[in-house]
Short mmCIF file of C-alpha atoms in Angstrom, two decimals:
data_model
loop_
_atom_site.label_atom_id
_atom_site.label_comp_id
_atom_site.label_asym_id
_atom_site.label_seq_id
_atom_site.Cartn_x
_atom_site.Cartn_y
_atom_site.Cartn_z
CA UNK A 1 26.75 3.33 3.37
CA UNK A 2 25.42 4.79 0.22
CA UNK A 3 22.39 3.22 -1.39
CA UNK A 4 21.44 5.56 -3.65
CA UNK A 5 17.75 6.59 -3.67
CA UNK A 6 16.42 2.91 -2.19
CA UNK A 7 15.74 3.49 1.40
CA UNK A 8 16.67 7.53 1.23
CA UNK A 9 15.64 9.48 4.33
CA UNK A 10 13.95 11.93 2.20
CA UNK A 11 10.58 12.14 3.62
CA UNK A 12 9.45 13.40 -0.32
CA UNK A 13 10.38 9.83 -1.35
CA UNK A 14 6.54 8.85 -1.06
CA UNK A 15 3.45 11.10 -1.69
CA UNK A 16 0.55 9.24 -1.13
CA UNK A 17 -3.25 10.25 -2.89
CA UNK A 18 -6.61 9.63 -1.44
CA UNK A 19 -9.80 9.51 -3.10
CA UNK A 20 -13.22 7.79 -2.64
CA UNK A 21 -14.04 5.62 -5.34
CA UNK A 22 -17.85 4.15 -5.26
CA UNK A 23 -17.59 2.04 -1.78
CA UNK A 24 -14.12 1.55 -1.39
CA UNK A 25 -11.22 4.20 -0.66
CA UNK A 26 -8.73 4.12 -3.37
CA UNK A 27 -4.72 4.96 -1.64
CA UNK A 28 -2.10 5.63 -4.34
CA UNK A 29 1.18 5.39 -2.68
CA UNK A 30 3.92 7.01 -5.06
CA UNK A 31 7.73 6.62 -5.02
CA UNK A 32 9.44 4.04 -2.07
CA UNK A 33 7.59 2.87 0.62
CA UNK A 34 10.00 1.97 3.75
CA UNK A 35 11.22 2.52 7.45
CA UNK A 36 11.51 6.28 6.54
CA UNK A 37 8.45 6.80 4.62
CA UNK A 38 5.97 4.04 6.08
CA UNK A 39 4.24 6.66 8.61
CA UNK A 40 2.83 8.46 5.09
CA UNK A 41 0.96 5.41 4.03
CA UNK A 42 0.14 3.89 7.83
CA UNK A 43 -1.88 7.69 8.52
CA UNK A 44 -3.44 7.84 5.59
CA UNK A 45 -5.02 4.01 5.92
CA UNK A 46 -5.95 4.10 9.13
CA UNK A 47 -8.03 7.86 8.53
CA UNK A 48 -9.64 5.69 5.57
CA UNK A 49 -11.32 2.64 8.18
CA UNK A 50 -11.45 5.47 10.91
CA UNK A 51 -13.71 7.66 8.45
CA UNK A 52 -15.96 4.32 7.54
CA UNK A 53 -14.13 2.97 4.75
CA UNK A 54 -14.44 -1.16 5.42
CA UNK A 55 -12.94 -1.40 1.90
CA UNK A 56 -9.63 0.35 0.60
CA UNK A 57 -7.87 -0.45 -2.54
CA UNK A 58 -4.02 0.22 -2.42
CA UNK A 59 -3.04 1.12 -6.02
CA UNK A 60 0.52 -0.44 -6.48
CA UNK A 61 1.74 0.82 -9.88
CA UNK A 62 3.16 3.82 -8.79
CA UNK A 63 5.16 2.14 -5.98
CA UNK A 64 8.92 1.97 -7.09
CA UNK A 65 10.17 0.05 -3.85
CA UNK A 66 8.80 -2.18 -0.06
CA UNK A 67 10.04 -3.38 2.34
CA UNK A 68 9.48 -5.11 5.35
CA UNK A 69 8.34 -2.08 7.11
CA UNK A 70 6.07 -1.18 4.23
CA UNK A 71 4.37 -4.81 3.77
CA UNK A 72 3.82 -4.41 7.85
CA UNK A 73 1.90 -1.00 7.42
CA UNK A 74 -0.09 -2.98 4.40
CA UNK A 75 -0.30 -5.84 6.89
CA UNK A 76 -1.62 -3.32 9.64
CA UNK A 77 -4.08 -1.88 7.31
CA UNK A 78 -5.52 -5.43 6.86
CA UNK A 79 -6.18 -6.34 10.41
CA UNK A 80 -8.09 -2.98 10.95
CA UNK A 81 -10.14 -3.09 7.78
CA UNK A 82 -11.28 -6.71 8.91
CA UNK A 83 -12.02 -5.95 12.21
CA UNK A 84 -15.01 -3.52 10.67
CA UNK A 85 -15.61 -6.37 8.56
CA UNK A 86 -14.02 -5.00 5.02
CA UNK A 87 -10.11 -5.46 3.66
CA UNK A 88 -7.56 -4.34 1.58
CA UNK A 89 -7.02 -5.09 -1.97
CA UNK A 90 -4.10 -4.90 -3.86
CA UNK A 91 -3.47 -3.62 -7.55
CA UNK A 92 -1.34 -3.02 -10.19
CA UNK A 93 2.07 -4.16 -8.95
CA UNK A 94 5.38 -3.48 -9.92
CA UNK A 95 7.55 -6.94 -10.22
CA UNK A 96 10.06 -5.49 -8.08
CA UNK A 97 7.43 -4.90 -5.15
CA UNK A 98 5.13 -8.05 -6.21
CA UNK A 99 8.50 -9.60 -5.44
CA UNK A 100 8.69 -9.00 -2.27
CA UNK A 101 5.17 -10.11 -1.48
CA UNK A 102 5.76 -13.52 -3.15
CA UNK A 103 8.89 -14.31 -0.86
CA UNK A 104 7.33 -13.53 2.36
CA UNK A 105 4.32 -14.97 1.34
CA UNK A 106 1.87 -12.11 1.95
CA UNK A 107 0.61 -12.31 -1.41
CA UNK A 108 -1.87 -14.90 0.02
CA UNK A 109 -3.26 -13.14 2.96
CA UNK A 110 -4.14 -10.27 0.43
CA UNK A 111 -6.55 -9.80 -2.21
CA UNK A 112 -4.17 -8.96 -5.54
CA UNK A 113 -5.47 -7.78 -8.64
CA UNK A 114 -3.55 -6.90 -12.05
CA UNK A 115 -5.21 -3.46 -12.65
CA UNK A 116 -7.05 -0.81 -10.00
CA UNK A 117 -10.01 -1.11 -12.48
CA UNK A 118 -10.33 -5.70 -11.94
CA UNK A 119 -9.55 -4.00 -8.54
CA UNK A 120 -12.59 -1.85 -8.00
CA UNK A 121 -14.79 -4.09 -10.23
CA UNK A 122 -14.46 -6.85 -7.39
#
């Protein structure tokens, strides 16, 4: 089955950008976060709470695609940034990935902003 770039094996698909920004750790996932990919946003999250970062902000407007594996690893990063008492927020989504948060829902177990600056103004 051929489905283009959506979903491509191609590890290169997502680059994903850490920096700190004030208290919170600011994650810029790039390009199509999915089954192949998900591993190169899960790492990088779970380094963030590991290296004392109760706060991360996931900057969305450079994510082209998610799916269910991606909103997991989101999902994942949620339950470990509240167990040290922080979260994850949410900013600057694409429709085609705030999409998929509104059918499944997750859009209301997350913090969702418009822009990464309402984001790190919160």
């Amino acid at each position: 089955m051929d489905r283009g770039t959506v979903g491509s094996a191609h590890r290169g698909r997502l680059l994903v950008e850490v920096r700190k920004e004030g208290r919170s750790a600011v994650v810029t996932p790039a390009g199509e976060l999915d089954h192949h990919t998900a591993d190169l946003l899960r790492e990088p999250l779970e380094a963030c709470v590991d290296d004392g970062f109760q706060r991360l902000v996931v900057d969305c407007s450079r994510l082209e695609f998610c799916d269910s594996t991606g909103l997991n690893v989101l999902l994942g990063a949620r339950l470990k940034a509240e167990a040290v008492g922080g979260g994850v927020h949410l900013a600057g989504m694409l429709p085609v990935v705030a999409r998929v948060f509104e059918i499944t829902g997750a859009d209301a177990v997350f913090t969702v902003h418009e822009t990464l600056e309402a984001a790190l103004a919160d």
